[in-house]
Coordinates of C-alpha atoms in Angstrom, one line a residue:
Chain A
X1 CA -46.1 -100.8 25.1
X2 CA -42.7 -100.7 24.1
X3 CA -39.7 -101.8 26.2
X4 CA -35.5 -100.9 25.6
X5 CA -34.0 -103.8 24.3
X6 CA -30.7 -102.3 23.7
X7 CA -29.5 -99.0 25.7
X8 CA -26.6 -97.0 24.2
X9 CA -23.3 -98.7 24.7
X10 CA -20.1 -96.9 25.5
X11 CA -18.1 -97.1 22.6
X12 CA -20.3 -99.4 21.1
X13 CA -19.9 -100.7 17.1
X14 CA -23.0 -100.0 14.6
X15 CA -24.8 -103.4 14.1
X16 CA -25.1 -104.6 10.6
X17 CA -26.8 -101.8 8.0
X18 CA -30.0 -103.0 7.2
X19 CA -31.5 -104.0 3.4
X20 CA -31.8 -100.7 1.3
X21 CA -36.1 -99.9 1.5
X22 CA -37.5 -101.3 -2.3
X23 CA -41.0 -99.8 -2.4
X24 CA -43.4 -99.3 -5.7
X25 CA -43.1 -96.0 -6.9
X26 CA -46.5 -93.5 -6.8
X27 CA -47.8 -93.6 -10.1
X28 CA -48.5 -89.8 -11.8
X29 CA -51.7 -89.9 -13.9
X30 CA -52.5 -87.0 -13.8
X31 CA -48.7 -85.8 -15.5
X32 CA -50.0 -88.0 -18.5
X33 CA -53.4 -85.8 -19.0
X34 CA -51.5 -83.0 -19.0
X35 CA -49.0 -84.1 -21.3
X36 CA -51.5 -85.2 -23.2
X37 CA -53.2 -81.5 -23.6
X38 CA -49.7 -79.7 -23.9
X39 CA -49.3 -82.0 -26.9
X40 CA -52.9 -80.6 -28.2
X41 CA -52.5 -77.0 -27.8
X42 CA -48.7 -77.2 -29.4
X43 CA -49.8 -78.8 -32.5
X44 CA -52.6 -76.7 -32.7
X45 CA -49.9 -73.2 -32.2
X46 CA -47.9 -75.2 -34.8
X47 CA -50.4 -75.8 -37.6
X48 CA -51.7 -72.0 -37.5
X49 CA -48.3 -70.4 -37.6
X50 CA -46.7 -72.8 -40.2
X51 CA -49.9 -73.7 -42.7
X52 CA -52.9 -71.2 -42.0
X53 CA -50.4 -67.9 -41.8
X54 CA -48.7 -69.0 -45.2
X55 CA -45.5 -67.0 -43.9
X56 CA -42.7 -66.7 -46.4
X57 CA -40.0 -68.7 -44.3
X58 CA -37.2 -68.2 -47.0
X59 CA -38.1 -64.3 -46.6
X60 CA -36.9 -64.7 -43.1
X61 CA -34.1 -67.3 -43.4
X62 CA -32.8 -64.6 -45.8
X63 CA -32.9 -61.6 -43.4
X64 CA -31.8 -63.9 -40.6
X65 CA -28.0 -63.2 -41.5
X66 CA -28.7 -60.1 -43.8
X67 CA -25.7 -57.6 -43.5
X68 CA -28.3 -54.7 -41.9
X69 CA -29.5 -57.3 -39.4
X70 CA -25.7 -58.2 -38.4
X71 CA -25.0 -54.5 -37.8
X72 CA -28.1 -53.8 -36.3
X73 CA -27.4 -56.6 -33.7
X74 CA -24.3 -54.9 -33.1
X75 CA -25.4 -51.8 -32.0
X76 CA -28.1 -53.1 -29.7
X77 CA -25.3 -55.1 -27.9
X78 CA -23.2 -51.7 -27.8
X79 CA -26.1 -49.7 -26.3
X80 CA -26.9 -52.4 -24.2
X81 CA -23.3 -52.5 -22.8
X82 CA -22.8 -48.9 -21.9
X83 CA -26.5 -48.2 -20.7
X84 CA -25.7 -50.6 -18.1
X85 CA -22.4 -49.1 -17.7
X86 CA -23.7 -46.0 -17.2
X87 CA -26.4 -47.3 -14.8
X88 CA -24.9 -49.2 -12.5
X89 CA -21.4 -47.1 -11.8
X90 CA -24.1 -43.9 -11.1
X91 CA -26.4 -46.6 -9.4
X92 CA -23.8 -47.4 -6.8
X93 CA -22.8 -43.6 -6.7
X94 CA -26.6 -42.8 -6.0
X95 CA -26.9 -45.1 -3.6
X96 CA -24.3 -44.4 -1.3
X97 CA -25.1 -40.7 -1.7
X98 CA -28.6 -41.7 -0.4
X99 CA -27.5 -43.5 2.9
X100 CA -24.6 -40.7 3.0
X101 CA -25.4 -38.5 6.5
X102 CA -25.0 -35.3 4.7
X103 CA -28.5 -34.1 4.2
X104 CA -28.0 -32.0 1.0
X105 CA -26.3 -35.3 -1.2
X106 CA -28.8 -37.6 0.1
X107 CA -31.5 -35.9 -0.9
X108 CA -30.2 -35.0 -4.1
X109 CA -29.8 -38.5 -4.7
X110 CA -33.6 -38.8 -3.3
X111 CA -34.6 -36.5 -5.9
X112 CA -33.0 -38.1 -9.2
X113 CA -34.4 -41.5 -8.6
X114 CA -38.0 -40.2 -7.9
X115 CA -37.5 -38.1 -11.3
X116 CA -35.4 -41.0 -13.6
X117 CA -37.6 -43.7 -12.3
X118 CA -41.0 -41.8 -12.7
X119 CA -40.9 -40.9 -15.8
X120 CA -41.1 -43.2 -18.7
X121 CA -37.9 -44.2 -20.5
X122 CA -39.2 -43.8 -23.5
X123 CA -40.4 -40.1 -22.7
X124 CA -36.9 -39.3 -21.5
X125 CA -34.7 -40.9 -24.7
X126 CA -37.3 -38.9 -26.6
X127 CA -36.6 -35.7 -24.2
X128 CA -32.7 -36.0 -25.1
X129 CA -33.5 -36.3 -29.2
X130 CA -35.3 -33.6 -29.1
X131 CA -32.9 -31.4 -26.8
X132 CA -31.2 -29.5 -29.8
X133 CA -35.2 -27.8 -30.2
X134 CA -34.6 -25.4 -27.2
X135 CA -30.7 -25.6 -25.9
X136 CA -28.6 -25.5 -28.6
X137 CA -25.0 -25.0 -26.8
X138 CA -23.8 -27.2 -23.8
X139 CA -21.8 -25.5 -21.4
X140 CA -21.2 -24.3 -17.9
X141 CA -22.6 -20.8 -17.3
X142 CA -24.8 -18.0 -18.7
X143 CA -24.4 -18.2 -22.7
X144 CA -23.8 -14.9 -24.3
X145 CA -21.7 -13.6 -21.3
X146 CA -18.2 -13.7 -20.5
X147 CA -18.6 -15.9 -18.3
X148 CA -19.5 -19.7 -20.4
X149 CA -17.8 -22.1 -20.6
X150 CA -18.9 -23.9 -23.7
X151 CA -18.9 -27.6 -24.1
X152 CA -19.8 -27.9 -27.8
X153 CA -23.3 -27.5 -29.7
X154 CA -26.0 -30.1 -28.7
X155 CA -26.3 -31.1 -32.0
X156 CA -22.4 -32.4 -32.0
X157 CA -22.3 -33.6 -28.4
X158 CA -25.8 -35.6 -28.5
X159 CA -25.9 -37.6 -31.3
X160 CA -29.5 -40.2 -32.0
X161 CA -26.8 -43.0 -30.4
X162 CA -26.4 -40.5 -27.6
X163 CA -30.0 -39.6 -26.9
X164 CA -30.6 -43.2 -26.9
X165 CA -27.5 -43.8 -24.6
X166 CA -28.5 -41.1 -22.1
X167 CA -32.0 -42.0 -21.9
X168 CA -31.4 -45.9 -21.1
X169 CA -28.8 -45.7 -19.1
X170 CA -29.8 -42.3 -16.7
X171 CA -33.1 -44.4 -16.3
X172 CA -31.1 -47.5 -15.5
X173 CA -29.2 -45.9 -13.3
X174 CA -31.9 -45.0 -10.9
X175 CA -33.4 -48.4 -10.7
X176 CA -29.8 -49.3 -10.2
X177 CA -29.4 -46.9 -7.2
X178 CA -31.9 -49.0 -5.3
X179 CA -31.2 -52.4 -6.0
X180 CA -27.5 -51.3 -4.8
X181 CA -29.4 -49.8 -1.8
X182 CA -30.8 -53.4 -0.8
X183 CA -27.1 -55.3 -0.9
X184 CA -25.6 -52.5 1.0
X185 CA -28.2 -52.7 3.7
X186 CA -28.3 -56.5 3.8
X187 CA -24.8 -56.1 5.0
X188 CA -24.3 -56.9 8.7
X189 CA -24.1 -53.4 11.0
X190 CA -21.6 -55.4 12.7
X191 CA -19.4 -55.4 9.5
X192 CA -19.7 -51.6 9.7
X193 CA -18.7 -51.0 13.2
X194 CA -16.1 -53.5 13.1
X195 CA -14.6 -51.3 10.2
X196 CA -14.9 -48.2 12.0
X197 CA -13.4 -49.6 15.3
X198 CA -9.9 -49.9 13.2
X199 CA -10.3 -46.0 12.8
X200 CA -11.9 -46.6 8.8
X201 CA -13.6 -43.3 7.1
X202 CA -16.9 -44.2 5.7
X203 CA -15.6 -43.9 1.9
X204 CA -13.2 -46.4 2.6
X205 CA -15.3 -49.0 4.3
X206 CA -17.8 -49.0 2.0
X207 CA -15.7 -49.1 -0.6
X208 CA -13.5 -52.3 1.1
X209 CA -15.7 -54.0 3.1
X210 CA -19.5 -53.0 2.3
X211 CA -19.3 -53.2 -1.2
X212 CA -18.1 -56.4 -1.5
X213 CA -20.2 -58.6 0.6
X214 CA -23.1 -56.7 -1.0
X215 CA -22.2 -58.0 -4.5
X216 CA -24.0 -61.2 -3.3
X217 CA -27.0 -59.1 -3.2
X218 CA -26.6 -57.1 -6.3
X219 CA -25.5 -59.4 -8.8
X220 CA -28.5 -61.6 -9.3
X221 CA -31.1 -58.3 -10.0
X222 CA -28.3 -56.9 -11.8
X223 CA -28.3 -59.5 -14.7
X224 CA -32.4 -59.4 -14.8
X225 CA -31.6 -55.7 -15.3
X226 CA -29.0 -56.2 -17.9
X227 CA -31.7 -58.7 -20.0
X228 CA -33.8 -56.4 -19.8
X229 CA -32.5 -54.0 -21.0
X230 CA -31.3 -55.4 -23.9
X231 CA -35.2 -55.7 -25.2
X232 CA -35.4 -52.2 -23.6
X233 CA -33.1 -50.8 -25.9
X234 CA -35.7 -51.1 -29.0
X235 CA -37.1 -48.5 -27.7
X236 CA -34.3 -45.9 -29.4
X237 CA -36.3 -46.7 -32.4
X238 CA -37.9 -43.3 -31.3
X239 CA -34.7 -41.9 -31.9
X240 CA -33.6 -43.4 -35.0
X241 CA -30.5 -45.1 -33.9
X242 CA -29.7 -48.0 -36.4
X243 CA -30.3 -50.7 -33.8
X244 CA -31.8 -54.6 -34.5
X245 CA -35.4 -53.2 -34.2
X246 CA -35.2 -50.3 -36.2
X247 CA -33.5 -52.1 -38.8
X248 CA -36.1 -54.8 -38.9
X249 CA -38.6 -52.0 -39.2
X250 CA -36.8 -50.4 -42.3
X251 CA -36.6 -53.5 -44.3
X252 CA -40.3 -54.0 -43.4
X253 CA -41.4 -50.8 -44.7
X254 CA -39.2 -51.5 -47.8
X255 CA -40.7 -54.6 -48.5
X256 CA -44.3 -55.4 -46.9
X257 CA -42.4 -58.8 -44.7
X258 CA -43.8 -57.1 -41.8
X259 CA -44.6 -60.0 -39.5
X260 CA -41.3 -61.9 -41.6
X261 CA -39.3 -59.2 -39.6
X262 CA -40.8 -59.4 -36.8
X263 CA -40.2 -63.0 -36.8
X264 CA -36.1 -62.2 -37.9
X265 CA -36.2 -59.4 -34.5
X266 CA -37.3 -61.9 -32.1
X267 CA -35.4 -64.5 -33.0
X268 CA -32.4 -62.6 -32.1
X269 CA -33.9 -61.0 -28.9
X270 CA -34.6 -64.7 -28.2
X271 CA -30.8 -65.8 -28.5
X272 CA -29.4 -63.1 -27.1
X273 CA -31.4 -63.0 -23.9
X274 CA -30.9 -67.3 -23.7
X275 CA -27.0 -66.7 -23.8
X276 CA -27.3 -64.3 -21.2
X277 CA -29.9 -66.3 -19.0
X278 CA -27.3 -69.2 -19.3
X279 CA -24.3 -66.3 -18.4
X280 CA -26.1 -65.3 -15.4
X281 CA -26.9 -69.0 -13.7
X282 CA -23.8 -69.5 -13.5
X283 CA -22.5 -65.8 -12.5
X284 CA -24.8 -66.5 -9.6
X285 CA -24.0 -70.0 -8.7
X286 CA -20.3 -68.0 -8.8
X287 CA -21.7 -65.4 -6.2
X288 CA -23.3 -68.3 -3.9
X289 CA -20.0 -69.9 -2.6
X290 CA -19.8 -69.8 1.0
X291 CA -23.7 -68.7 1.7
X292 CA -24.8 -72.0 0.4
X293 CA -24.6 -75.6 1.4
X294 CA -25.5 -77.1 -1.7
X295 CA -25.1 -75.4 -5.2
X296 CA -27.7 -75.6 -8.2
X297 CA -26.7 -78.2 -10.4
X298 CA -25.6 -77.1 -14.1
X299 CA -28.2 -78.5 -16.6
X300 CA -25.8 -80.5 -17.9
X301 CA -25.7 -82.3 -14.5
X302 CA -29.5 -82.2 -14.2
X303 CA -29.6 -84.5 -17.8
X304 CA -27.2 -86.3 -16.9
X305 CA -28.8 -87.0 -13.9
X306 CA -32.1 -87.7 -15.8
X307 CA -30.8 -89.9 -18.1
X308 CA -29.6 -92.4 -15.2
X309 CA -32.1 -92.4 -13.0
X310 CA -34.6 -91.0 -14.5
X311 CA -35.9 -88.8 -12.5
X312 CA -34.6 -84.9 -12.1
X313 CA -35.8 -84.4 -8.7
X314 CA -33.2 -84.0 -6.0
X315 CA -30.8 -86.8 -5.3
X316 CA -30.5 -89.3 -2.6
X317 CA -27.0 -88.0 -1.6
X318 CA -25.3 -85.4 -2.1
X319 CA -21.5 -85.4 -1.3
X320 CA -20.8 -83.3 1.8
X321 CA -19.3 -79.4 2.0
X322 CA -14.8 -79.6 2.4
X323 CA -15.0 -80.7 5.7
X324 CA -14.3 -77.4 7.9
X325 CA -10.9 -77.9 9.1
X326 CA -10.6 -78.9 13.3
X327 CA -8.9 -76.7 15.8
X328 CA -5.7 -77.3 15.7
X329 CA -5.3 -76.8 19.9
X330 CA -1.7 -76.6 21.4
Chain B
X1 CA -5.7 -44.4 30.2
X2 CA -9.5 -43.6 30.1
X3 CA -11.2 -40.9 32.4
X4 CA -14.6 -41.1 32.7
X5 CA -16.7 -38.3 35.0
X6 CA -20.5 -38.4 35.1
X7 CA -21.3 -39.6 31.9
X8 CA -24.7 -40.2 30.3
X9 CA -26.1 -41.7 27.5
X10 CA -29.6 -41.9 26.7
X11 CA -31.4 -43.5 23.8
X12 CA -34.3 -42.0 23.3
X13 CA -36.3 -41.8 26.6
X14 CA -34.2 -44.9 27.3
X15 CA -31.7 -43.4 29.8
X16 CA -28.4 -46.3 29.6
X17 CA -25.7 -44.4 31.6
X18 CA -26.7 -42.7 34.6
X19 CA -23.5 -41.3 35.5
X20 CA -20.1 -43.2 35.6
X21 CA -17.1 -42.2 37.1
X22 CA -14.4 -44.3 36.5
X23 CA -10.8 -44.4 35.8
X24 CA -8.6 -46.6 33.9
X25 CA -4.7 -46.6 34.0
X26 CA -2.1 -47.2 32.1
X27 CA -1.1 -51.6 31.9
X28 CA -4.5 -51.8 34.3
X29 CA -6.8 -54.5 33.2
X30 CA -10.5 -53.7 34.4
X31 CA -13.0 -56.1 34.1
X32 CA -17.0 -55.2 33.6
X33 CA -19.7 -57.5 35.0
X34 CA -23.4 -56.6 35.3
X35 CA -26.3 -58.2 34.6
X36 CA -27.6 -57.4 30.2
X37 CA -29.1 -53.8 29.9
X38 CA -26.7 -52.4 32.4
X39 CA -25.0 -50.1 30.2
X40 CA -21.7 -51.9 29.7
X41 CA -21.1 -52.4 26.1
X42 CA -22.9 -49.1 25.8
X43 CA -20.5 -47.4 27.8
X44 CA -17.5 -49.7 25.8
X45 CA -18.8 -48.1 23.0
X46 CA -18.8 -44.6 24.1
X47 CA -15.1 -44.5 24.7
X48 CA -14.2 -45.9 21.0
X49 CA -16.2 -43.3 19.5
X50 CA -19.1 -45.9 18.5
X51 CA -21.5 -43.7 20.6
X52 CA -22.0 -39.9 21.8
X53 CA -22.5 -39.3 25.3
X54 CA -25.1 -36.5 26.0
X55 CA -23.8 -35.3 29.4
X56 CA -19.8 -35.5 31.9
X57 CA -16.4 -36.0 30.5
X58 CA -15.0 -38.8 29.0
X59 CA -11.5 -38.4 28.1
X60 CA -8.5 -40.8 26.7
X61 CA -4.9 -40.7 27.5
X62 CA -6.0 -36.8 28.0
X63 CA -8.1 -36.3 25.1
X64 CA -11.6 -35.5 25.0
X65 CA -13.9 -38.4 23.3
X66 CA -15.6 -36.8 20.3
X67 CA -14.9 -33.5 21.6
X68 CA -12.1 -30.4 21.5
X69 CA -12.3 -28.2 24.3
X70 CA -10.8 -24.8 23.9
X71 CA -11.0 -22.1 26.6
X72 CA -14.7 -22.9 27.8
X73 CA -15.9 -24.3 24.6
X74 CA -16.4 -27.2 23.1
X75 CA -16.4 -28.0 19.6
X76 CA -17.0 -31.4 18.2
X77 CA -14.4 -33.4 16.8
X78 CA -14.5 -33.4 12.4
X79 CA -14.6 -37.4 11.0
X80 CA -11.3 -37.7 10.4
X81 CA -10.1 -36.8 13.8
X82 CA -13.4 -39.6 14.9
X83 CA -10.9 -41.9 12.4
X84 CA -7.7 -41.0 13.8
X85 CA -8.8 -41.7 17.3
X86 CA -10.4 -45.0 16.9
X87 CA -7.2 -46.0 15.4
X88 CA -5.5 -46.0 18.2
X89 CA -7.8 -48.0 20.4
X90 CA -8.5 -51.4 19.5
X91 CA -11.8 -53.1 19.7
X92 CA -13.2 -57.0 19.8
X93 CA -16.6 -58.0 19.1
X94 CA -19.0 -60.1 21.2
X95 CA -19.3 -61.4 17.4
X96 CA -16.4 -61.4 16.0
X97 CA -17.1 -59.2 13.0
X98 CA -14.2 -60.6 10.8
X99 CA -14.2 -59.5 7.4
X100 CA -15.9 -62.7 5.5
X101 CA -14.5 -62.1 2.1
X102 CA -10.9 -61.5 3.1
X103 CA -8.7 -64.2 4.7
X104 CA -7.4 -64.5 8.0
X105 CA -4.2 -62.3 7.0
X106 CA -6.1 -60.4 4.5
X107 CA -8.6 -59.5 8.0
X108 CA -4.7 -58.3 9.7
X109 CA -3.4 -56.2 6.8
X110 CA -6.3 -54.5 6.2
X111 CA -6.5 -51.2 8.2
X112 CA -2.7 -51.0 8.6
X113 CA -2.3 -51.0 4.6
X114 CA -5.1 -48.8 4.0
X115 CA -5.3 -46.2 7.6
X116 CA -2.0 -46.1 8.3
X117 CA -0.7 -46.5 5.2
X118 CA 1.8 -49.0 6.2
X119 CA 3.6 -50.3 3.4
X120 CA 2.4 -54.1 2.3
X121 CA 5.3 -56.0 2.7
X122 CA 5.4 -53.9 6.2
X123 CA 2.4 -55.1 7.1
X124 CA 2.6 -59.0 5.6
X125 CA 5.4 -59.2 8.0
X126 CA 3.7 -57.6 11.1
X127 CA 0.5 -59.4 10.3
X128 CA 2.3 -63.1 10.3
X129 CA 3.9 -62.0 13.6
X130 CA 0.6 -61.2 15.0
X131 CA -1.5 -64.1 13.5
X132 CA 1.7 -66.7 15.0
X133 CA 1.4 -64.9 18.0
X134 CA -2.3 -65.7 18.7
X135 CA -1.8 -69.5 17.6
X136 CA -2.4 -69.2 14.1
X137 CA 0.1 -69.5 12.2
X138 CA -1.4 -72.4 10.0
X139 CA -4.5 -70.5 9.1
X140 CA -2.7 -67.5 7.0
X141 CA -5.1 -67.9 4.6
X142 CA -7.8 -69.1 5.3
X143 CA -11.4 -67.7 5.4
X144 CA -13.1 -67.0 8.7
X145 CA -16.2 -69.3 7.7
X146 CA -13.5 -72.0 7.7
X147 CA -12.4 -71.4 11.2
X148 CA -13.9 -72.2 14.4
X149 CA -15.0 -69.2 16.5
X150 CA -12.5 -69.2 18.9
X151 CA -10.4 -69.5 15.9
X152 CA -12.3 -66.5 14.1
X153 CA -11.9 -64.3 18.1
X154 CA -8.0 -64.6 17.9
X155 CA -8.2 -63.7 14.1
X156 CA -10.3 -60.5 15.6
X157 CA -7.7 -60.2 18.5
X158 CA -4.8 -60.1 16.2
X159 CA -6.5 -57.7 13.6
X160 CA -7.3 -54.7 16.8
X161 CA -3.6 -55.5 17.4
X162 CA -2.3 -54.7 14.1
X163 CA -3.2 -50.9 14.9
X164 CA -1.2 -50.9 17.4
X165 CA -3.5 -49.7 20.0
X166 CA -2.9 -47.9 23.4
X167 CA -6.4 -49.5 24.8
X168 CA -7.9 -52.5 23.8
X169 CA -12.1 -53.0 24.6
X170 CA -13.6 -56.4 24.5
X171 CA -16.6 -56.4 24.7
X172 CA -17.9 -60.1 25.7
X173 CA -15.4 -61.9 23.8
X174 CA -16.4 -65.3 24.6
X175 CA -20.2 -65.0 24.7
X176 CA -20.5 -66.4 21.7
X177 CA -18.1 -69.1 21.4
X178 CA -19.0 -73.4 22.5
X179 CA -17.5 -73.8 26.0
X180 CA -14.5 -76.0 24.6
X181 CA -13.4 -72.7 22.4
X182 CA -13.2 -70.4 25.6
X183 CA -10.3 -71.1 27.3
X184 CA -7.8 -70.1 24.2
X185 CA -9.4 -67.0 23.8
X186 CA -8.8 -66.3 27.5
X187 CA -5.0 -67.1 27.1
X188 CA -4.5 -65.2 24.3
X189 CA -6.1 -62.3 26.0
X190 CA -4.0 -63.4 29.3
X191 CA -0.8 -63.4 27.4
X192 CA -1.5 -59.3 26.8
X193 CA -2.5 -58.8 29.8
X194 CA 0.8 -59.9 31.3
X195 CA 2.5 -57.7 29.0
X196 CA 1.0 -54.5 30.0
X197 CA -1.7 -53.6 27.6
X198 CA -4.0 -51.3 29.1
X199 CA -7.9 -53.0 28.6
X200 CA -11.2 -53.1 30.0
X201 CA -13.3 -56.0 29.7
X202 CA -16.7 -56.9 29.5
X203 CA -17.2 -60.2 30.8
X204 CA -19.2 -62.7 32.4
X205 CA -15.9 -65.1 32.8
X206 CA -15.8 -65.2 36.6
X207 CA -12.3 -66.8 36.5
X208 CA -11.0 -64.6 34.2
X209 CA -12.1 -61.4 36.1
X210 CA -10.5 -63.0 39.4
X211 CA -6.9 -64.2 37.8
X212 CA -6.6 -61.4 35.4
X213 CA -8.2 -58.4 36.2
X214 CA -6.9 -55.8 38.5
X215 CA -9.8 -54.2 39.4
X216 CA -13.4 -55.6 38.9
X217 CA -16.6 -53.0 38.4
X218 CA -20.2 -54.6 38.7
X219 CA -22.3 -52.0 36.4
X220 CA -26.2 -52.3 37.4
X221 CA -28.6 -50.0 35.6
X222 CA -26.5 -47.2 33.9
X223 CA -24.5 -46.9 37.4
X224 CA -21.7 -48.4 38.8
X225 CA -22.6 -50.2 42.1
X226 CA -19.7 -51.8 43.0
X227 CA -16.0 -52.0 42.2
X228 CA -12.5 -53.1 43.7
X229 CA -10.0 -55.7 43.7
X230 CA -11.7 -58.7 41.4
X231 CA -10.6 -61.2 45.1
X232 CA -12.6 -59.3 47.2
X233 CA -15.6 -58.0 45.1
X234 CA -16.2 -61.9 44.0
X235 CA -15.6 -63.3 47.3
X236 CA -17.1 -60.8 49.9
X237 CA -19.7 -58.5 47.8
X238 CA -20.3 -55.5 50.0
X239 CA -23.7 -54.5 48.4
X240 CA -26.9 -56.3 47.9
X241 CA -27.5 -56.5 44.7
X242 CA -24.0 -57.3 43.8
X243 CA -24.3 -60.4 45.9
X244 CA -27.6 -61.4 44.4
X245 CA -26.0 -61.0 41.1
X246 CA -23.1 -62.9 41.7
X247 CA -25.2 -65.7 43.6
X248 CA -27.3 -66.2 40.2
X249 CA -23.6 -66.8 38.0
X250 CA -21.5 -68.4 40.1

């Protein structure tokens, strides 16, 4: 049985606020158990690496900042950035081609994606690297006849670096095309219609209306692809490009410190991907504006909260987003 | 201004328009009413080349929509010509469809600059005046998601007007709005009608149709059931189908 003691009153003021709830928190025994198990395993791994393996730490320290290794890092970064630039630009072109009403253009894009996504990137790099064994000159038309526009000799046009860049970039374009296409599809159909109704052509509305809105969907997986590319660039090893892994391998072969050099190379790859991960976090946070009510906390903010409140779980209270301006009736 | 003769349109097997005969004169405000699925919106979209008609003849300002006639042959219009014709017809959508990554001002300036190739300064001044006119002079640099539905729809009207259209199409412009915001949008539309804009309005606002409309057309099942002066049709419908629809709506 319940009885309404006080109904809603017109213009009623809220009553006094009751005291905040104080309760004894739930005890998490399994957290302590798991912590002990993890500590034991970590100790075992540390012992194996630090004592049992007998690594020559001074060798790792010596080569970590060695000139050859640092040079290799530069080449790795250069290769990663250039391959991603090729991949993103070509990927956008392929994605727009793929959804073109022109069947020939659309089919070309489909075939490209099918081929470059369907063969291993290692094989593609190797192909470009060995192209000069079957094709000596590159140009338009038929060689040996007057109908030939010579662009250059294969040997000079496709250096080892270029072979790796072609292999990585063209392969990446196939993946980026699918990512961009997903982004384009995610944009509301009404946007296209509104732009069409204003008289915009297909390419103009794609460039000005659809692609800018697709970016929010495209950026996160592109960050992923960049991190992936940083590591995949080590496949340039087969084209003898002097990037980080190739340099490490060369030093290891000369000094027989194989595991130590693997450590050196891994430390650098980890360092670089860590920086990219942080960058990706902030980039995604930036592009989430306006689409998410509450932005995820930065690691620093989460750490601060943990220090002051004792746990990193979601906050009890979040400041409301800036108020929507109320409509101004005339 | 708009002439429709026996216009047919099907989506696959579904026949949405089954012979629409209709004429809209310059400065006329024609209101289209009818149950959902009756083909009102499809007909509106046909006028703006967003849908292609299957049979009949549809012309705007004496020129066929989507085709060019030479002798007794019809030629499909190339995309560039279709775009040009669309740019002369303004359209306002139920869901506003403002560009969310542009401010109100940029939304209005975009097409005049990119499609009409106006100078930026000219487009800017015009856009400011238009937003002023729809009562949003204080919201020039605000993004759509910070505006109420009624404000967004008014920006959308300003955006359509910025192309200097000879005809305005409204596709249920107030159906997605909170009831208290409907009035501000209808006020802007009423102002447009008073200035002599030719308008075709698909709407459920019978009050607007009665006060502003010159003609009321009731559609059902892809055909025009009844049409006439709004007051007469609303007060004294001749067809049984119109009567039952109106009794459910009013």
